[in-house]
Amino acid sequence: MTEGATQPHAGKREKPRRVTILGSTGSVGCNTVELLEAEPDAYRVEALAAYRNADLLAAQARRLGARLAVVADDTQYPALKAALAGSGIEAAAGAAALVEAAARPSDWVMAAIVGAAGLAPTMEAVRRGAMVAFANKEVMVCAGALVTAEARRCGAQLLPVDSEHNAIFQVFAFEQRAAIERIMLTASGGPFLKRTLAEMEDVTPEQAVAHPNWRMGAKISVDSATMMNKGLEVIEAHHLFELASAQLEIVVHPQSVVHGLVYYSDGSVLAQLGSPDMRTPIANTLGWPERIAAPSPRLDLAKLAQLTFEAPDPERFPALRLARAALEAGGAAACVLNAANEVAVASFLDRRIGFLDIVATVERTLEALPDRRIDRLEDVYEIDGEARAVARRVIGNGLRTGPRPGA
Ligand code: NDP
């Protein structure tokens, strides 16, 4: 059997583990920093990277004794340099420095930049055969086949961080792959699970980012509200676990306690449970292949009393249908879907379009662009750029499906 990119193949853990965090100032990044700080002797921090939050980045770098800190936005270089003065920590800025952070010799890289902006540094970590804790799902959606092929070629171990994929990873018997019929990802349903489409028309960014179970960055919170997040996750799972669309199911589970399930041919279903706290899946990848402690609240099933499950509603959440169609179309469709969604979510957060316009923008962008093949990374950059331009045009032309929130 050929080894898949996600299939475990690492040897015994070295100590201290050398680690790098791409996106250290975000929600996943800060949770990762917290876990590192709890066990300072177990890790040596090679590099931390962020977009423009120089103050928080510098504070993290000082606390963790990082060797290098990078801001992708080079206008923030003076602020970073000043904040690190006298610390002996190297400061750098710009796109090339971001890739350099990923290229530094660490054993484990947390890929937690949001969006396709994480593609180049994440690929760099994959190319040098690192263990890559994969939170940045947009990278897997826009370039999944290239990333997994490169991981296989370079011996990189991909460790899924998304709670659902991490759950599957924990109960997926790679050596019994032939006996796996399908997997199921759970979805909380987000803050608008019970709303009609008409009731979703004028929701505000503040309402959309107020997730009932998880505290996350703004982009993924909006994706959860449209359920595009689950659509992206289905595509991500296709690449990580090498399963066909028909083997990837979604069930709505508002409590977010059961994160993922694997169905076996003998009728057994293995699931992973845990409180909705990203420190658990992050710790699972940080310690891998061993288990380390995480301070997440322990599950009290008697207190929870009830776990409920229901089928998702593709009428009210058309993002699910679009993402599934993009996966099945193959080629460039998922890359277009992702780029258009990034543009539309940013526009919604800026109050330039309404909530329902997000998915409408994605749909129109997909319709406007012909199907193409993706053979090389350059194809991804080109298609991503074109899709962003089309999505901006679609928005500029005005597609309002409802009143502008908060206007
Ligand atoms: P946040 O928005 O909280 O953080 C994003 C991080 O990426 C920040 O460190 C930000 O830096 C950095 N960043 C943003 N743009 C760029 C750029 N152009 N170049 C370099 N760095 C950049 O996001 P989350 O932590 O919520 O999510 C990160 C990824 O993990 C996403 O792909 C998300 O889908 C995924 N994920 C998140 C989960 C969660 O619980 N939050 C759960 C599962 C998956 P700065 O602070 O300077 O802007």
Coordinates of C-alpha atoms and ligand atoms in Angstrom, one line a residue:
M1 CA 0.0 0.0 0.0
T2 CA 1.3 3.5 -0.8
E3 CA 1.5 5.8 2.1
G4 CA -1.0 8.7 2.0
A5 CA 0.0 12.2 3.1
T6 CA -2.2 12.0 6.2
Q7 CA -1.4 8.4 7.1
P8 CA 0.7 8.3 10.2
H9 CA 4.4 7.4 9.5
A10 CA 6.5 9.4 12.0
G11 CA 8.9 7.8 14.4
K12 CA 9.5 8.5 18.0
R13 CA 9.1 12.1 19.3
E14 CA 12.2 14.2 19.8
K15 CA 12.5 16.5 22.7
P16 CA 12.4 19.5 22.8
R17 CA 10.3 19.7 19.7
R18 CA 11.2 22.6 17.4
V19 CA 8.1 24.4 16.4
T20 CA 7.0 27.3 14.1
I21 CA 3.6 29.0 14.1
L22 CA 2.3 30.6 10.9
G23 CA -0.6 32.8 12.1
S24 CA 0.4 32.9 15.8
T25 CA -1.7 36.0 16.5
G26 CA -5.0 34.5 15.4
S27 CA -7.5 32.3 17.3
V28 CA -5.8 29.0 16.5
G29 CA -2.4 30.6 16.8
C30 CA -3.1 32.0 20.3
N31 CA -4.4 28.6 21.5
T32 CA -1.2 27.0 20.2
V33 CA 0.9 29.6 22.0
E34 CA -1.0 28.8 25.2
L35 CA -0.2 25.1 24.9
L36 CA 3.5 25.9 24.3
E37 CA 3.7 28.2 27.3
A38 CA 2.3 25.4 29.5
E39 CA 5.3 23.2 28.7
P40 CA 8.2 25.6 28.0
D41 CA 10.9 22.8 28.3
A42 CA 9.2 20.6 25.7
Y43 CA 9.5 23.0 22.8
R44 CA 11.9 25.3 21.2
V45 CA 10.2 28.0 19.1
E46 CA 11.9 28.6 15.8
A47 CA 9.6 31.2 14.1
L48 CA 6.3 33.0 14.6
A49 CA 4.5 34.8 11.8
A50 CA 1.4 37.0 11.5
Y51 CA 0.0 39.5 9.1
R52 CA 0.2 42.9 10.8
N53 CA -0.4 42.6 14.6
A54 CA 3.3 43.4 15.4
D55 CA 2.7 44.1 19.1
L56 CA 1.1 40.8 19.9
L57 CA 3.6 39.0 17.7
A58 CA 6.5 40.6 19.5
A59 CA 5.0 39.8 22.9
Q60 CA 4.5 36.2 22.0
A61 CA 8.0 35.9 20.5
R62 CA 9.5 37.4 23.7
R63 CA 7.5 35.1 26.0
L64 CA 8.4 32.0 24.0
G65 CA 12.0 32.9 23.2
A66 CA 11.4 32.6 19.5
R67 CA 14.4 33.0 17.1
L68 CA 12.5 34.8 14.3
A69 CA 9.3 36.9 14.1
V70 CA 7.7 37.8 10.8
V71 CA 5.0 40.2 9.8
A72 CA 3.7 39.6 6.2
D73 CA 2.7 43.3 5.9
D74 CA 6.0 45.1 5.5
T75 CA 4.6 48.4 6.7
Q76 CA 4.6 46.8 10.1
Y77 CA 8.3 46.1 10.1
P78 CA 9.4 49.2 12.0
A79 CA 6.8 48.5 14.7
L80 CA 8.0 44.9 15.0
K81 CA 11.6 45.8 15.1
A82 CA 11.0 48.4 17.8
A83 CA 8.9 46.0 19.9
L84 CA 11.7 43.3 19.7
A85 CA 14.6 45.8 20.4
G86 CA 17.1 44.3 22.8
S87 CA 15.6 40.8 22.8
G88 CA 18.0 39.2 20.3
I89 CA 15.0 38.0 18.3
E90 CA 15.3 38.4 14.6
A91 CA 12.6 40.5 12.9
A92 CA 11.6 40.3 9.3
A93 CA 8.7 41.3 7.0
G94 CA 7.1 40.6 3.7
A95 CA 6.0 37.7 1.6
A96 CA 9.5 36.2 1.2
A97 CA 10.1 36.4 4.9
L98 CA 6.9 34.5 5.6
V99 CA 8.2 31.7 3.4
E100 CA 11.6 31.9 5.1
A101 CA 9.8 31.5 8.5
A102 CA 8.3 28.2 7.2
A103 CA 11.6 27.2 5.7
R104 CA 13.5 27.4 9.1
P105 CA 14.4 24.0 10.5
S106 CA 11.5 23.2 12.8
D107 CA 10.0 19.7 13.3
W108 CA 6.4 20.9 13.5
V109 CA 4.7 23.8 11.8
M110 CA 1.3 25.1 12.7
A111 CA -0.4 26.3 9.5
A112 CA -2.9 28.8 10.9
I113 CA -2.9 31.7 8.6
V114 CA -6.4 32.4 7.4
G115 CA -7.1 32.1 3.6
A116 CA -5.2 31.2 0.5
A117 CA -2.6 33.7 1.7
G118 CA -1.2 30.8 3.6
L119 CA -0.4 28.8 0.5
A120 CA 3.2 29.7 -0.1
P121 CA 4.6 29.3 3.4
T122 CA 2.5 26.1 4.0
M123 CA 3.9 24.6 0.9
E124 CA 7.4 25.5 2.0
A125 CA 6.9 23.6 5.2
V126 CA 5.5 20.6 3.3
R127 CA 8.4 20.7 0.9
R128 CA 11.0 20.3 3.6
G129 CA 9.2 17.3 5.0
A130 CA 8.0 18.9 8.3
M131 CA 5.1 17.7 10.4
V132 CA 2.4 20.2 9.3
A133 CA -0.5 20.8 11.6
F134 CA -3.1 21.9 9.1
A135 CA -5.7 24.4 10.3
N136 CA -5.6 26.6 7.2
K137 CA -8.4 24.8 5.3
E138 CA -8.5 27.3 2.4
V139 CA -5.1 26.1 1.3
M140 CA -6.3 22.5 1.2
V141 CA -9.4 23.6 -0.7
C142 CA -7.6 25.6 -3.4
A143 CA -4.6 23.4 -3.8
G144 CA -5.4 20.1 -2.0
A145 CA -4.1 17.7 -4.7
L146 CA -0.8 19.6 -5.1
V147 CA -0.3 19.8 -1.3
T148 CA -1.0 16.1 -0.7
A149 CA 1.1 15.0 -3.6
E150 CA 4.0 17.2 -2.4
A151 CA 3.6 15.8 1.1
R152 CA 3.9 12.3 -0.2
R153 CA 6.9 13.1 -2.3
C154 CA 8.7 15.0 0.5
G155 CA 7.7 12.8 3.4
A156 CA 5.8 15.5 5.2
Q157 CA 3.2 14.4 7.7
L158 CA -0.1 16.3 7.5
L159 CA -1.8 16.5 10.9
P160 CA -5.4 17.8 10.6
V161 CA -6.3 20.5 13.2
D162 CA -9.8 21.3 12.2
S163 CA -11.8 19.6 15.0
E164 CA -13.8 17.4 12.6
H165 CA -10.8 16.3 10.6
N166 CA -8.7 15.8 13.7
A167 CA -11.5 13.6 15.1
I168 CA -11.6 11.5 11.9
F169 CA -7.8 11.3 12.0
Q170 CA -8.0 9.8 15.5
V171 CA -10.5 7.1 14.6
F172 CA -9.5 6.4 11.0
A173 CA -7.7 3.0 10.8
F174 CA -5.4 3.8 7.9
E175 CA -4.2 0.2 7.8
Q176 CA -7.8 -0.9 7.4
R177 CA -8.7 1.6 4.7
A178 CA -10.5 -1.0 2.6
A179 CA -13.0 -1.5 5.4
I180 CA -13.9 2.2 5.7
E181 CA -17.2 2.9 4.0
R182 CA -17.6 6.6 4.7
I183 CA -17.0 9.3 7.2
M184 CA -19.3 11.9 8.7
L185 CA -18.4 15.4 9.7
T186 CA -20.6 17.1 12.2
A187 CA -21.7 20.7 11.8
S188 CA -22.9 22.9 14.6
G189 CA -25.2 24.7 12.1
G190 CA -23.9 28.1 13.2
P191 CA -25.9 31.0 14.7
F192 CA -28.6 30.9 12.1
L193 CA -29.5 27.2 12.2
K194 CA -33.1 27.8 12.9
R195 CA -33.6 30.9 10.7
T196 CA -35.5 31.0 7.5
L197 CA -33.8 32.6 4.4
A198 CA -35.9 35.7 4.8
E199 CA -34.8 36.0 8.4
M200 CA -31.1 35.7 7.3
E201 CA -31.4 38.5 4.8
D202 CA -30.5 41.4 7.1
V203 CA -28.3 39.8 9.7
T204 CA -25.3 41.9 10.7
P205 CA -21.6 40.9 10.8
E206 CA -21.8 41.1 14.6
Q207 CA -24.6 38.5 14.6
A208 CA -22.9 36.3 12.1
V209 CA -19.6 36.1 14.0
A210 CA -21.4 35.3 17.3
H211 CA -20.9 31.5 17.0
P212 CA -22.9 29.5 19.6
N213 CA -20.1 27.0 20.5
W214 CA -16.7 28.1 19.2
R215 CA -14.7 31.4 19.6
M216 CA -12.9 31.7 16.3
G217 CA -11.6 34.3 13.8
A218 CA -14.1 36.4 11.9
K219 CA -13.7 34.7 8.5
I220 CA -14.4 31.1 9.7
S221 CA -17.2 32.4 12.0
V222 CA -19.0 33.9 9.0
D223 CA -18.3 30.7 7.0
S224 CA -19.9 28.7 9.9
A225 CA -23.0 31.0 9.7
T226 CA -23.4 30.4 5.9
M227 CA -22.3 26.8 6.4
M228 CA -19.7 27.3 3.7
N229 CA -17.3 26.2 6.4
K230 CA -18.7 22.7 6.2
G231 CA -18.6 22.8 2.5
L232 CA -14.9 23.7 2.6
E233 CA -14.4 21.0 5.2
V234 CA -15.9 18.3 2.9
I235 CA -13.4 19.3 0.2
E236 CA -10.6 19.3 2.8
A237 CA -11.6 15.8 4.0
H238 CA -11.6 14.6 0.4
H239 CA -7.9 15.5 0.1
L240 CA -6.8 14.6 3.6
F241 CA -8.4 11.1 3.7
E242 CA -8.5 10.3 0.0
L243 CA -12.2 9.6 -0.1
A244 CA -14.8 10.2 -2.8
S245 CA -17.6 12.7 -2.5
A246 CA -20.1 10.0 -1.9
Q247 CA -18.1 8.8 1.2
L248 CA -18.2 12.2 2.8
E249 CA -21.3 13.1 4.8
I250 CA -22.4 15.9 7.0
V251 CA -24.8 15.8 9.9
V252 CA -25.9 18.8 11.9
H253 CA -25.1 18.4 15.6
P254 CA -25.7 21.7 17.4
Q255 CA -23.9 20.7 20.7
S256 CA -20.5 20.2 18.9
V257 CA -19.5 17.3 21.1
V258 CA -19.2 14.5 18.6
H259 CA -16.8 15.9 16.1
G260 CA -16.4 13.2 13.5
L261 CA -17.3 9.6 12.8
V262 CA -15.9 6.7 10.7
Y263 CA -18.2 4.0 9.4
Y264 CA -16.7 0.6 8.9
S265 CA -17.9 -2.3 6.8
D266 CA -18.7 -4.5 9.8
G267 CA -21.3 -1.9 11.0
S268 CA -19.0 -0.4 13.6
V269 CA -19.0 3.4 13.8
L270 CA -16.0 5.0 15.6
A271 CA -16.4 8.6 16.8
Q272 CA -14.3 11.1 18.6
L273 CA -15.9 13.3 21.3
G274 CA -14.7 16.3 23.3
S275 CA -15.8 19.6 24.5
P276 CA -15.8 22.3 21.8
D277 CA -12.3 23.6 22.5
M278 CA -9.6 23.9 19.9
R279 CA -6.9 23.3 22.4
T280 CA -7.8 19.5 22.2
P281 CA -7.2 19.0 18.5
I282 CA -4.2 21.4 18.5
A283 CA -2.7 19.4 21.4
N284 CA -3.4 16.2 19.5
T285 CA -1.2 17.4 16.7
L286 CA 1.4 19.2 18.9
G287 CA 2.2 16.0 20.8
W288 CA 1.6 13.6 17.9
P289 CA 2.3 10.7 17.8
E290 CA 2.1 10.9 21.6
R291 CA -0.7 12.5 23.6
I292 CA 0.0 15.6 25.7
A293 CA -2.2 17.3 28.3
A294 CA -4.6 20.1 27.3
P295 CA -6.7 22.2 29.7
S296 CA -9.9 21.8 27.8
P297 CA -13.0 21.3 29.9
R298 CA -13.7 17.6 30.3
L299 CA -17.0 16.2 28.9
D300 CA -19.7 15.6 31.4
L301 CA -22.2 13.5 29.5
A302 CA -24.8 13.2 32.3
K303 CA -24.8 17.0 32.5
L304 CA -25.1 17.4 28.7
A305 CA -28.0 14.9 28.9
Q306 CA -28.8 15.1 25.2
L307 CA -27.0 15.0 21.9
T308 CA -29.0 15.7 18.9
F309 CA -28.4 15.2 15.2
E310 CA -30.3 16.3 12.1
A311 CA -29.8 16.4 8.3
P312 CA -28.5 19.7 6.9
D313 CA -30.8 21.8 4.9
P314 CA -29.3 22.7 1.5
E315 CA -32.2 25.0 0.7
R316 CA -31.4 27.4 3.5
F317 CA -27.7 26.7 3.3
P318 CA -26.9 26.6 -0.4
A319 CA -23.2 26.9 0.3
L320 CA -23.3 23.2 1.0
R321 CA -24.6 22.5 -2.5
L322 CA -22.1 24.8 -4.2
A323 CA -19.1 23.3 -2.3
R324 CA -20.2 19.7 -3.1
A325 CA -20.7 20.6 -6.8
A326 CA -17.2 22.2 -6.8
L327 CA -15.6 19.1 -5.3
E328 CA -17.4 16.8 -7.8
A329 CA -16.5 19.1 -10.8
G330 CA -12.8 18.9 -9.9
G331 CA -10.3 21.1 -11.7
A332 CA -10.3 24.7 -10.7
A333 CA -13.8 24.8 -9.2
A334 CA -12.9 24.5 -5.6
C335 CA -10.1 27.1 -6.0
V336 CA -12.7 29.5 -7.6
L337 CA -15.2 28.8 -4.8
N338 CA -12.7 29.5 -2.1
A339 CA -11.4 32.7 -3.6
A340 CA -14.9 34.1 -4.3
N341 CA -15.9 33.2 -0.8
E342 CA -12.9 35.0 0.7
V343 CA -13.7 38.2 -1.2
A344 CA -17.4 37.9 -0.4
V345 CA -16.9 37.3 3.3
A346 CA -14.5 40.3 3.5
S347 CA -17.1 42.5 1.8
F348 CA -19.8 41.3 4.2
L349 CA -17.6 42.1 7.2
D350 CA -17.1 45.6 5.6
R351 CA -20.9 45.9 5.3
R352 CA -20.7 46.3 1.6
I353 CA -22.9 43.3 0.8
G354 CA -25.7 41.4 2.7
F355 CA -25.3 38.0 4.3
L356 CA -27.1 36.1 1.5
D357 CA -25.0 37.9 -1.0
I358 CA -22.0 36.0 0.1
V359 CA -23.1 32.7 -1.4
A360 CA -24.8 34.5 -4.3
T361 CA -21.3 36.0 -5.1
V362 CA -19.7 32.6 -5.0
E363 CA -22.3 31.1 -7.3
R364 CA -22.1 33.9 -9.9
T365 CA -18.3 33.7 -9.8
L366 CA -18.4 30.0 -10.4
E367 CA -20.8 30.5 -13.3
A368 CA -18.6 33.2 -14.9
L369 CA -15.4 31.2 -15.0
P370 CA -14.8 28.3 -17.3
D371 CA -13.5 25.0 -15.8
R372 CA -9.8 24.7 -15.9
R373 CA -7.2 22.2 -14.8
I374 CA -4.8 22.7 -11.9
D375 CA -1.5 21.1 -12.6
R376 CA 1.0 23.4 -10.9
L377 CA 1.0 26.0 -8.1
E378 CA 1.2 28.8 -10.6
D379 CA -2.3 27.6 -11.9
V380 CA -3.6 28.1 -8.4
Y381 CA -2.3 31.6 -8.1
E382 CA -3.6 32.5 -11.5
I383 CA -7.1 31.1 -11.0
D384 CA -7.3 32.5 -7.4
G385 CA -6.5 35.9 -8.8
E386 CA -9.0 35.7 -11.6
A387 CA -11.7 34.5 -9.3
R388 CA -11.1 37.3 -6.9
A389 CA -11.3 39.8 -9.7
V390 CA -14.6 38.3 -11.0
A391 CA -16.0 38.2 -7.5
R392 CA -15.2 41.9 -6.9
R393 CA -16.8 42.7 -10.3
V394 CA -19.9 40.7 -9.3
I395 CA -20.1 42.7 -6.0
G396 CA -19.4 46.0 -7.8
N397 CA -22.2 45.4 -10.2
G398 CA -24.6 45.1 -7.3
L399 CA -26.3 41.8 -6.5
R400 CA -28.1 42.7 -3.4
T401 CA -30.4 40.0 -2.3
G402 CA -31.6 41.9 0.8
P403 CA -31.2 45.1 2.8
R404 CA -27.6 46.1 3.8
P405 CA -27.0 45.1 7.4
G406 CA -26.5 48.0 9.7
A407 CA -26.7 50.5 6.9
Ligands
NDP1 P1 -7.8 34.5 12.7 O1 -8.4 35.4 11.8 O2 -8.1 34.5 14.2 O3 -6.2 34.5 12.6 C1 -5.6 34.5 11.3 C2 -4.1 34.5 11.5 O4 -3.5 34.6 10.2 C3 -3.6 35.8 12.2 O5 -2.4 35.4 12.9 C4 -3.3 36.8 11.1 O6 -2.4 37.8 11.5 C5 -2.7 35.8 10.1 N1 -2.9 36.3 8.7 C6 -4.0 36.8 8.1 N2 -3.8 37.2 6.9 C7 -2.5 36.9 6.6 C8 -1.6 37.1 5.5 N3 -2.0 37.6 4.4 N4 -0.3 36.7 5.7 C9 0.2 36.2 6.8 N5 -0.6 36.0 7.9 C10 -1.9 36.4 7.8 O7 -8.1 33.0 12.1 P2 -8.4 31.6 12.9 O8 -7.3 31.4 13.8 O9 -9.8 31.6 13.3 O10 -8.3 30.6 11.7 C11 -7.0 30.3 11.1 C12 -7.2 29.2 10.1 O11 -7.6 28.0 10.8 C13 -8.4 29.4 9.1 O12 -8.1 28.8 7.9 C14 -9.6 28.7 9.7 O13 -10.5 28.2 8.8 C15 -8.9 27.5 10.4 N6 -9.6 27.0 11.6 C16 -9.8 27.8 12.6 C17 -10.5 27.3 13.7 C18 -10.7 28.2 14.9 O14 -11.2 27.7 16.0 N7 -10.5 29.5 14.9 C19 -11.0 25.9 13.8 C20 -10.6 25.2 12.6 C21 -10.0 25.7 11.6 P3 -2.9 39.2 12.1 O15 -3.4 38.9 13.5 O16 -1.6 40.0 12.2 O17 -3.9 39.7 11.2

